Amino acid sequence: MTITGQDAHHIANVLRMKNGEEIQIVSLDQVSALMTITEVQPEAVKLVVKELLPGANEPVMKIHLVQGLPKSDKLELIIQKAVELGAVEVIPTAMHNSVVKLSGEKAAKKVERWQKIAEAAAKQSKREIIPSIAPCQDFSAMLTATDDIPLKILAYEVEDRQSLKEALQANKDKKEIALLVGPEGGIDKEEVALALAHGWQAVSLGKRILRTETAGLAAMAAILYEAGDFGDNNA
């Protein structure tokens, strides 16, 4: 196997790895392996497979984070930390209260940058997959795209709402979840109604109001804890 381009440059010139050293590689089809370096050139690194890896670093719960487009560069931080935590996908979504508007070439360039951030975060946290950053889409398109995900929850403060913990405990058999977090200003009532019609469940994240860049990450940590991903080496 030969690695070229930016990855080869990183291995050869940044990490300064040598022949005989081992490195974990994830292929484009998401196969993870421990590889031994056999030759290092400035723009090409040759490797051989030492061992295929079973994916032990991946959470048992597949989380798709649907994030309402926030202001400024907040989404960069959200993507980085969501990938570190274990998200399999981040879906940037234009919502009623989103101040940022992205479309066309500008949106495509943003997604390209976000994908690079996801890739770097996945490598840093030794993920077996490179999580995908979906193209920016409107709320209706997002609902259609996530219809087949078995458990879909949105963080929304309403009366008589169930807690996140209650929703998770009632769906212990579900191993894939979509988590919707609104932008600054939250989720619009009409958006909530549309989501509920598509099978989403509204849940509370607790007594305190969290910023958009905090809510999704806090909820992800709670989901992974409830699924046994934190503090259990046998999970």
PDB file of C-alpha atoms in Angstrom:
ATOM      1  CA  MET A   1       0.000   0.000   0.000  1.00  0.00           C
ATOM      2  CA  THR A   2       1.267   3.486  -0.839  1.00  0.00           C
ATOM      3  CA  ILE A   3       0.048   6.719   0.756  1.00  0.00           C
ATOM      4  CA  THR A   4       0.553   9.943  -1.175  1.00  0.00           C
ATOM      5  CA  GLY A   5      -0.506  13.578  -0.922  1.00  0.00           C
ATOM      6  CA  GLN A   6      -1.112  15.415   2.350  1.00  0.00           C
ATOM      7  CA  ASP A   7      -1.216  12.244   4.457  1.00  0.00           C
ATOM      8  CA  ALA A   8       2.198  11.144   3.158  1.00  0.00           C
ATOM      9  CA  HIS A   9       3.598  14.624   3.796  1.00  0.00           C
ATOM     10  CA  HIS A  10       2.239  14.522   7.351  1.00  0.00           C
ATOM     11  CA  ILE A  11       3.764  11.103   8.067  1.00  0.00           C
ATOM     12  CA  ALA A  12       7.138  11.897   6.514  1.00  0.00           C
ATOM     13  CA  ASN A  13       7.685  15.559   7.350  1.00  0.00           C
ATOM     14  CA  VAL A  14       5.551  16.292  10.417  1.00  0.00           C
ATOM     15  CA  LEU A  15       5.523  13.017  12.341  1.00  0.00           C
ATOM     16  CA  ARG A  16       8.962  12.123  10.904  1.00  0.00           C
ATOM     17  CA  MET A  17       8.198   8.428  11.025  1.00  0.00           C
ATOM     18  CA  LYS A  18      10.805   5.889   9.877  1.00  0.00           C
ATOM     19  CA  ASN A  19      10.952   2.437   8.307  1.00  0.00           C
ATOM     20  CA  GLY A  20       9.733  -0.247  10.695  1.00  0.00           C
ATOM     21  CA  GLU A  21       7.456   2.055  12.692  1.00  0.00           C
ATOM     22  CA  GLU A  22       3.750   1.232  12.977  1.00  0.00           C
ATOM     23  CA  ILE A  23       0.772   3.446  12.254  1.00  0.00           C
ATOM     24  CA  GLN A  24      -2.990   2.963  12.267  1.00  0.00           C
ATOM     25  CA  ILE A  25      -4.639   3.575   8.894  1.00  0.00           C
ATOM     26  CA  VAL A  26      -8.310   3.891   7.922  1.00  0.00           C
ATOM     27  CA  SER A  27      -9.064   3.216   4.253  1.00  0.00           C
ATOM     28  CA  LEU A  28     -11.657   5.020   2.173  1.00  0.00           C
ATOM     29  CA  ASP A  29     -14.046   2.093   2.681  1.00  0.00           C
ATOM     30  CA  GLN A  30     -13.632   2.481   6.466  1.00  0.00           C
ATOM     31  CA  VAL A  31     -11.411  -0.576   7.053  1.00  0.00           C
ATOM     32  CA  SER A  32      -8.979   0.029   9.915  1.00  0.00           C
ATOM     33  CA  ALA A  33      -5.587  -1.655  10.086  1.00  0.00           C
ATOM     34  CA  LEU A  34      -2.268  -1.489  11.904  1.00  0.00           C
ATOM     35  CA  MET A  35       0.394  -0.967   9.237  1.00  0.00           C
ATOM     36  CA  THR A  36       4.186  -1.201   9.223  1.00  0.00           C
ATOM     37  CA  ILE A  37       6.092   1.449   7.288  1.00  0.00           C
ATOM     38  CA  THR A  38       8.515  -0.045   4.739  1.00  0.00           C
ATOM     39  CA  GLU A  39       9.670   3.057   2.863  1.00  0.00           C
ATOM     40  CA  VAL A  40       9.424   6.796   3.499  1.00  0.00           C
ATOM     41  CA  GLN A  41       9.778   9.399   0.775  1.00  0.00           C
ATOM     42  CA  PRO A  42       8.835  13.103   1.090  1.00  0.00           C
ATOM     43  CA  GLU A  43       5.589  12.643  -0.848  1.00  0.00           C
ATOM     44  CA  ALA A  44       5.022   8.869  -0.707  1.00  0.00           C
ATOM     45  CA  VAL A  45       4.979   6.352   2.124  1.00  0.00           C
ATOM     46  CA  LYS A  46       4.835   2.599   1.539  1.00  0.00           C
ATOM     47  CA  LEU A  47       3.285   0.276   4.124  1.00  0.00           C
ATOM     48  CA  VAL A  48       2.301  -3.354   4.648  1.00  0.00           C
ATOM     49  CA  VAL A  49      -0.603  -4.643   6.728  1.00  0.00           C
ATOM     50  CA  LYS A  50       0.356  -6.039  10.113  1.00  0.00           C
ATOM     51  CA  GLU A  51      -3.137  -6.495  11.574  1.00  0.00           C
ATOM     52  CA  LEU A  52      -6.729  -5.666  10.693  1.00  0.00           C
ATOM     53  CA  LEU A  53      -8.432  -3.889  13.585  1.00  0.00           C
ATOM     54  CA  PRO A  54     -11.993  -4.745  14.681  1.00  0.00           C
ATOM     55  CA  GLY A  55     -13.210  -1.223  15.401  1.00  0.00           C
ATOM     56  CA  ALA A  56     -12.819  -1.306  19.173  1.00  0.00           C
ATOM     57  CA  ASN A  57     -12.555   2.490  19.380  1.00  0.00           C
ATOM     58  CA  GLU A  58     -16.004   3.079  17.889  1.00  0.00           C
ATOM     59  CA  PRO A  59     -19.041   3.631  20.145  1.00  0.00           C
ATOM     60  CA  VAL A  60     -21.798   1.011  20.138  1.00  0.00           C
ATOM     61  CA  MET A  61     -24.272   3.877  19.605  1.00  0.00           C
ATOM     62  CA  LYS A  62     -24.119   5.523  16.170  1.00  0.00           C
ATOM     63  CA  ILE A  63     -24.888   9.226  16.642  1.00  0.00           C
ATOM     64  CA  HIS A  64     -25.872  11.570  13.824  1.00  0.00           C
ATOM     65  CA  LEU A  65     -25.619  15.139  15.150  1.00  0.00           C
ATOM     66  CA  VAL A  66     -28.036  17.470  13.360  1.00  0.00           C
ATOM     67  CA  GLN A  67     -26.777  20.961  14.126  1.00  0.00           C
ATOM     68  CA  GLY A  68     -28.705  24.122  13.339  1.00  0.00           C
ATOM     69  CA  LEU A  69     -26.257  26.502  11.661  1.00  0.00           C
ATOM     70  CA  PRO A  70     -24.756  28.704  14.401  1.00  0.00           C
ATOM     71  CA  LYS A  71     -23.049  32.084  14.156  1.00  0.00           C
ATOM     72  CA  SER A  72     -19.388  32.679  13.404  1.00  0.00           C
ATOM     73  CA  ASP A  73     -17.072  29.653  13.436  1.00  0.00           C
ATOM     74  CA  LYS A  74     -18.843  27.799  16.236  1.00  0.00           C
ATOM     75  CA  LEU A  75     -19.607  24.856  13.972  1.00  0.00           C
ATOM     76  CA  GLU A  76     -15.886  24.160  13.574  1.00  0.00           C
ATOM     77  CA  LEU A  77     -15.570  23.575  17.317  1.00  0.00           C
ATOM     78  CA  ILE A  78     -18.804  21.561  17.406  1.00  0.00           C
ATOM     79  CA  ILE A  79     -17.613  19.277  14.602  1.00  0.00           C
ATOM     80  CA  GLN A  80     -14.188  18.773  16.133  1.00  0.00           C
ATOM     81  CA  LYS A  81     -15.531  17.807  19.551  1.00  0.00           C
ATOM     82  CA  ALA A  82     -18.464  15.771  18.203  1.00  0.00           C
ATOM     83  CA  VAL A  83     -16.045  13.663  16.167  1.00  0.00           C
ATOM     84  CA  GLU A  84     -13.778  13.211  19.183  1.00  0.00           C
ATOM     85  CA  LEU A  85     -16.771  12.010  21.193  1.00  0.00           C
ATOM     86  CA  GLY A  86     -17.795   9.517  18.525  1.00  0.00           C
ATOM     87  CA  ALA A  87     -20.341  11.012  16.121  1.00  0.00           C
ATOM     88  CA  VAL A  88     -20.609   9.144  12.808  1.00  0.00           C
ATOM     89  CA  GLU A  89     -22.051  12.150  10.994  1.00  0.00           C
ATOM     90  CA  VAL A  90     -22.711  15.848  11.460  1.00  0.00           C
ATOM     91  CA  ILE A  91     -25.564  17.355   9.449  1.00  0.00           C
ATOM     92  CA  PRO A  92     -25.383  21.189   9.206  1.00  0.00           C
ATOM     93  CA  THR A  93     -28.964  22.411   8.867  1.00  0.00           C
ATOM     94  CA  ALA A  94     -30.368  25.827   7.981  1.00  0.00           C
ATOM     95  CA  MET A  95     -33.190  26.556  10.414  1.00  0.00           C
ATOM     96  CA  HIS A  96     -35.651  29.375  11.061  1.00  0.00           C
ATOM     97  CA  ASN A  97     -33.459  30.957  13.742  1.00  0.00           C
ATOM     98  CA  SER A  98     -30.174  30.490  11.900  1.00  0.00           C
ATOM     99  CA  VAL A  99     -28.521  33.845  11.252  1.00  0.00           C
ATOM    100  CA  VAL A 100     -25.905  32.328   8.953  1.00  0.00           C
ATOM    101  CA  LYS A 101     -27.080  31.637   5.398  1.00  0.00           C
ATOM    102  CA  LEU A 102     -24.998  29.316   3.216  1.00  0.00           C
ATOM    103  CA  SER A 103     -25.610  28.220  -0.336  1.00  0.00           C
ATOM    104  CA  GLY A 104     -23.842  27.345  -3.568  1.00  0.00           C
ATOM    105  CA  GLU A 105     -20.069  27.565  -3.785  1.00  0.00           C
ATOM    106  CA  LYS A 106     -19.752  29.193  -0.362  1.00  0.00           C
ATOM    107  CA  ALA A 107     -21.578  26.286   1.269  1.00  0.00           C
ATOM    108  CA  ALA A 108     -19.492  23.726  -0.636  1.00  0.00           C
ATOM    109  CA  LYS A 109     -16.242  25.333   0.513  1.00  0.00           C
ATOM    110  CA  LYS A 110     -17.462  25.389   4.110  1.00  0.00           C
ATOM    111  CA  VAL A 111     -18.356  21.694   3.984  1.00  0.00           C
ATOM    112  CA  GLU A 112     -14.936  20.902   2.506  1.00  0.00           C
ATOM    113  CA  ARG A 113     -13.248  22.718   5.385  1.00  0.00           C
ATOM    114  CA  TRP A 114     -15.515  21.046   7.960  1.00  0.00           C
ATOM    115  CA  GLN A 115     -14.695  17.626   6.496  1.00  0.00           C
ATOM    116  CA  LYS A 116     -10.974  18.318   6.932  1.00  0.00           C
ATOM    117  CA  ILE A 117     -11.620  19.286  10.561  1.00  0.00           C
ATOM    118  CA  ALA A 118     -13.538  16.033  11.065  1.00  0.00           C
ATOM    119  CA  GLU A 119     -10.724  14.029   9.490  1.00  0.00           C
ATOM    120  CA  ALA A 120      -8.087  15.651  11.720  1.00  0.00           C
ATOM    121  CA  ALA A 121     -10.204  15.080  14.837  1.00  0.00           C
ATOM    122  CA  ALA A 122     -10.800  11.442  13.879  1.00  0.00           C
ATOM    123  CA  LYS A 123      -7.074  10.844  13.462  1.00  0.00           C
ATOM    124  CA  GLN A 124      -6.263  12.564  16.750  1.00  0.00           C
ATOM    125  CA  SER A 125      -8.772  10.469  18.692  1.00  0.00           C
ATOM    126  CA  LYS A 126      -7.836   7.225  16.878  1.00  0.00           C
ATOM    127  CA  ARG A 127     -11.255   6.687  15.315  1.00  0.00           C
ATOM    128  CA  GLU A 128     -11.695   3.686  13.029  1.00  0.00           C
ATOM    129  CA  ILE A 129     -13.812   5.758  10.631  1.00  0.00           C
ATOM    130  CA  ILE A 130     -13.724   9.263   9.237  1.00  0.00           C
ATOM    131  CA  PRO A 131     -17.148  10.724  10.136  1.00  0.00           C
ATOM    132  CA  SER A 132     -18.907  12.497   7.295  1.00  0.00           C
ATOM    133  CA  ILE A 133     -20.045  16.104   7.192  1.00  0.00           C
ATOM    134  CA  ALA A 134     -23.266  16.236   5.196  1.00  0.00           C
ATOM    135  CA  PRO A 135     -23.915  19.050   2.721  1.00  0.00           C
ATOM    136  CA  CYS A 136     -25.714  22.060   4.199  1.00  0.00           C
ATOM    137  CA  GLN A 137     -29.437  21.497   3.820  1.00  0.00           C
ATOM    138  CA  ASP A 138     -32.736  23.010   4.824  1.00  0.00           C
ATOM    139  CA  PHE A 139     -34.906  21.620   7.586  1.00  0.00           C
ATOM    140  CA  SER A 140     -37.305  19.690   5.347  1.00  0.00           C
ATOM    141  CA  ALA A 141     -34.458  18.008   3.480  1.00  0.00           C
ATOM    142  CA  MET A 142     -32.856  17.007   6.777  1.00  0.00           C
ATOM    143  CA  LEU A 143     -36.100  15.418   8.001  1.00  0.00           C
ATOM    144  CA  THR A 144     -36.315  13.342   4.833  1.00  0.00           C
ATOM    145  CA  ALA A 145     -32.648  12.346   5.016  1.00  0.00           C
ATOM    146  CA  THR A 146     -32.995  11.083   8.600  1.00  0.00           C
ATOM    147  CA  ASP A 147     -36.349   9.312   8.246  1.00  0.00           C
ATOM    148  CA  ASP A 148     -34.797   5.828   8.446  1.00  0.00           C
ATOM    149  CA  ILE A 149     -32.813   6.437  11.639  1.00  0.00           C
ATOM    150  CA  PRO A 150     -34.575   4.374  14.335  1.00  0.00           C
ATOM    151  CA  LEU A 151     -34.376   6.888  17.206  1.00  0.00           C
ATOM    152  CA  LYS A 152     -34.625  10.627  16.621  1.00  0.00           C
ATOM    153  CA  ILE A 153     -34.593  13.156  19.466  1.00  0.00           C
ATOM    154  CA  LEU A 154     -34.548  16.939  19.584  1.00  0.00           C
ATOM    155  CA  ALA A 155     -33.545  19.157  22.470  1.00  0.00           C
ATOM    156  CA  TYR A 156     -36.526  21.387  23.173  1.00  0.00           C
ATOM    157  CA  GLU A 157     -37.901  22.963  26.315  1.00  0.00           C
ATOM    158  CA  VAL A 158     -41.647  22.335  26.575  1.00  0.00           C
ATOM    159  CA  GLU A 159     -44.032  21.498  29.396  1.00  0.00           C
ATOM    160  CA  ASP A 160     -44.452  17.836  30.329  1.00  0.00           C
ATOM    161  CA  ARG A 161     -41.399  16.929  28.302  1.00  0.00           C
ATOM    162  CA  GLN A 162     -39.579  13.677  28.893  1.00  0.00           C
ATOM    163  CA  SER A 163     -35.937  13.776  29.889  1.00  0.00           C
ATOM    164  CA  LEU A 164     -33.157  12.581  27.628  1.00  0.00           C
ATOM    165  CA  LYS A 165     -32.520   9.740  30.056  1.00  0.00           C
ATOM    166  CA  GLU A 166     -36.159   8.614  29.915  1.00  0.00           C
ATOM    167  CA  ALA A 167     -36.128   8.608  26.126  1.00  0.00           C
ATOM    168  CA  LEU A 168     -32.933   6.562  26.027  1.00  0.00           C
ATOM    169  CA  GLN A 169     -34.081   4.050  28.628  1.00  0.00           C
ATOM    170  CA  ALA A 170     -37.330   3.514  26.717  1.00  0.00           C
ATOM    171  CA  ASN A 171     -35.334   2.753  23.560  1.00  0.00           C
ATOM    172  CA  LYS A 172     -32.459   0.594  24.816  1.00  0.00           C
ATOM    173  CA  ASP A 173     -32.704  -1.646  21.772  1.00  0.00           C
ATOM    174  CA  LYS A 174     -31.908   1.258  19.427  1.00  0.00           C
ATOM    175  CA  LYS A 175     -28.236   1.522  18.483  1.00  0.00           C
ATOM    176  CA  GLU A 176     -28.488   4.449  16.092  1.00  0.00           C
ATOM    177  CA  ILE A 177     -29.757   7.903  16.961  1.00  0.00           C
ATOM    178  CA  ALA A 178     -30.203  11.319  15.384  1.00  0.00           C
ATOM    179  CA  LEU A 179     -29.782  14.240  17.775  1.00  0.00           C
ATOM    180  CA  LEU A 180     -31.145  17.643  16.752  1.00  0.00           C
ATOM    181  CA  VAL A 181     -29.837  20.833  18.339  1.00  0.00           C
ATOM    182  CA  GLY A 182     -31.111  24.218  17.237  1.00  0.00           C
ATOM    183  CA  PRO A 183     -29.010  27.317  16.515  1.00  0.00           C
ATOM    184  CA  GLU A 184     -28.928  30.401  18.725  1.00  0.00           C
ATOM    185  CA  GLY A 185     -32.573  31.174  19.423  1.00  0.00           C
ATOM    186  CA  GLY A 186     -33.512  27.505  19.508  1.00  0.00           C
ATOM    187  CA  ILE A 187     -35.902  25.454  17.402  1.00  0.00           C
ATOM    188  CA  ASP A 188     -38.970  27.181  15.980  1.00  0.00           C
ATOM    189  CA  LYS A 189     -42.391  25.813  16.991  1.00  0.00           C
ATOM    190  CA  GLU A 190     -43.274  24.995  13.388  1.00  0.00           C
ATOM    191  CA  GLU A 191     -40.008  23.078  13.040  1.00  0.00           C
ATOM    192  CA  VAL A 192     -40.837  21.119  16.183  1.00  0.00           C
ATOM    193  CA  ALA A 193     -44.263  20.240  14.780  1.00  0.00           C
ATOM    194  CA  LEU A 194     -42.712  19.055  11.511  1.00  0.00           C
ATOM    195  CA  ALA A 195     -40.133  16.991  13.354  1.00  0.00           C
ATOM    196  CA  LEU A 196     -42.734  15.351  15.591  1.00  0.00           C
ATOM    197  CA  ALA A 197     -44.708  14.427  12.489  1.00  0.00           C
ATOM    198  CA  HIS A 198     -41.585  12.656  11.212  1.00  0.00           C
ATOM    199  CA  GLY A 199     -41.256  10.603  14.396  1.00  0.00           C
ATOM    200  CA  TRP A 200     -38.882  12.770  16.397  1.00  0.00           C
ATOM    201  CA  GLN A 201     -39.184  12.977  20.188  1.00  0.00           C
ATOM    202  CA  ALA A 202     -38.729  16.212  22.141  1.00  0.00           C
ATOM    203  CA  VAL A 203     -36.559  15.857  25.248  1.00  0.00           C
ATOM    204  CA  SER A 204     -35.171  18.029  28.018  1.00  0.00           C
ATOM    205  CA  LEU A 205     -31.442  18.328  28.649  1.00  0.00           C
ATOM    206  CA  GLY A 206     -31.976  19.533  32.220  1.00  0.00           C
ATOM    207  CA  LYS A 207     -32.866  22.637  34.189  1.00  0.00           C
ATOM    208  CA  ARG A 208     -30.241  24.935  32.692  1.00  0.00           C
ATOM    209  CA  ILE A 209     -30.348  26.536  29.257  1.00  0.00           C
ATOM    210  CA  LEU A 210     -27.278  25.517  27.252  1.00  0.00           C
ATOM    211  CA  ARG A 211     -25.651  27.352  24.377  1.00  0.00           C
ATOM    212  CA  THR A 212     -25.913  25.707  20.976  1.00  0.00           C
ATOM    213  CA  GLU A 213     -22.211  24.812  21.024  1.00  0.00           C
ATOM    214  CA  THR A 214     -22.657  23.133  24.421  1.00  0.00           C
ATOM    215  CA  ALA A 215     -26.023  21.395  24.090  1.00  0.00           C
ATOM    216  CA  GLY A 216     -25.154  18.851  21.417  1.00  0.00           C
ATOM    217  CA  LEU A 217     -21.851  17.855  22.997  1.00  0.00           C
ATOM    218  CA  ALA A 218     -23.405  17.522  26.459  1.00  0.00           C
ATOM    219  CA  ALA A 219     -26.243  15.414  25.046  1.00  0.00           C
ATOM    220  CA  MET A 220     -23.802  13.229  23.118  1.00  0.00           C
ATOM    221  CA  ALA A 221     -21.794  12.557  26.275  1.00  0.00           C
ATOM    222  CA  ALA A 222     -24.986  11.632  28.132  1.00  0.00           C
ATOM    223  CA  ILE A 223     -26.095   9.314  25.308  1.00  0.00           C
ATOM    224  CA  LEU A 224     -22.740   7.541  25.224  1.00  0.00           C
ATOM    225  CA  TYR A 225     -22.684   7.195  29.003  1.00  0.00           C
ATOM    226  CA  GLU A 226     -26.173   5.706  29.008  1.00  0.00           C
ATOM    227  CA  ALA A 227     -25.082   3.280  26.262  1.00  0.00           C
ATOM    228  CA  GLY A 228     -22.149   2.155  28.402  1.00  0.00           C
ATOM    229  CA  ASP A 229     -19.452   3.801  26.317  1.00  0.00           C
ATOM    230  CA  PHE A 230     -17.835   5.752  29.155  1.00  0.00           C
ATOM    231  CA  GLY A 231     -16.027   4.022  31.988  1.00  0.00           C
ATOM    232  CA  ASP A 232     -16.674   0.462  30.799  1.00  0.00           C
ATOM    233  CA  ASN A 233     -13.790  -1.224  29.007  1.00  0.00           C
ATOM    234  CA  ASN A 234     -16.072  -4.090  28.029  1.00  0.00           C
ATOM    235  CA  ALA A 235     -18.779  -1.926  26.408  1.00  0.00           C
TER     236      ALA A 235
END
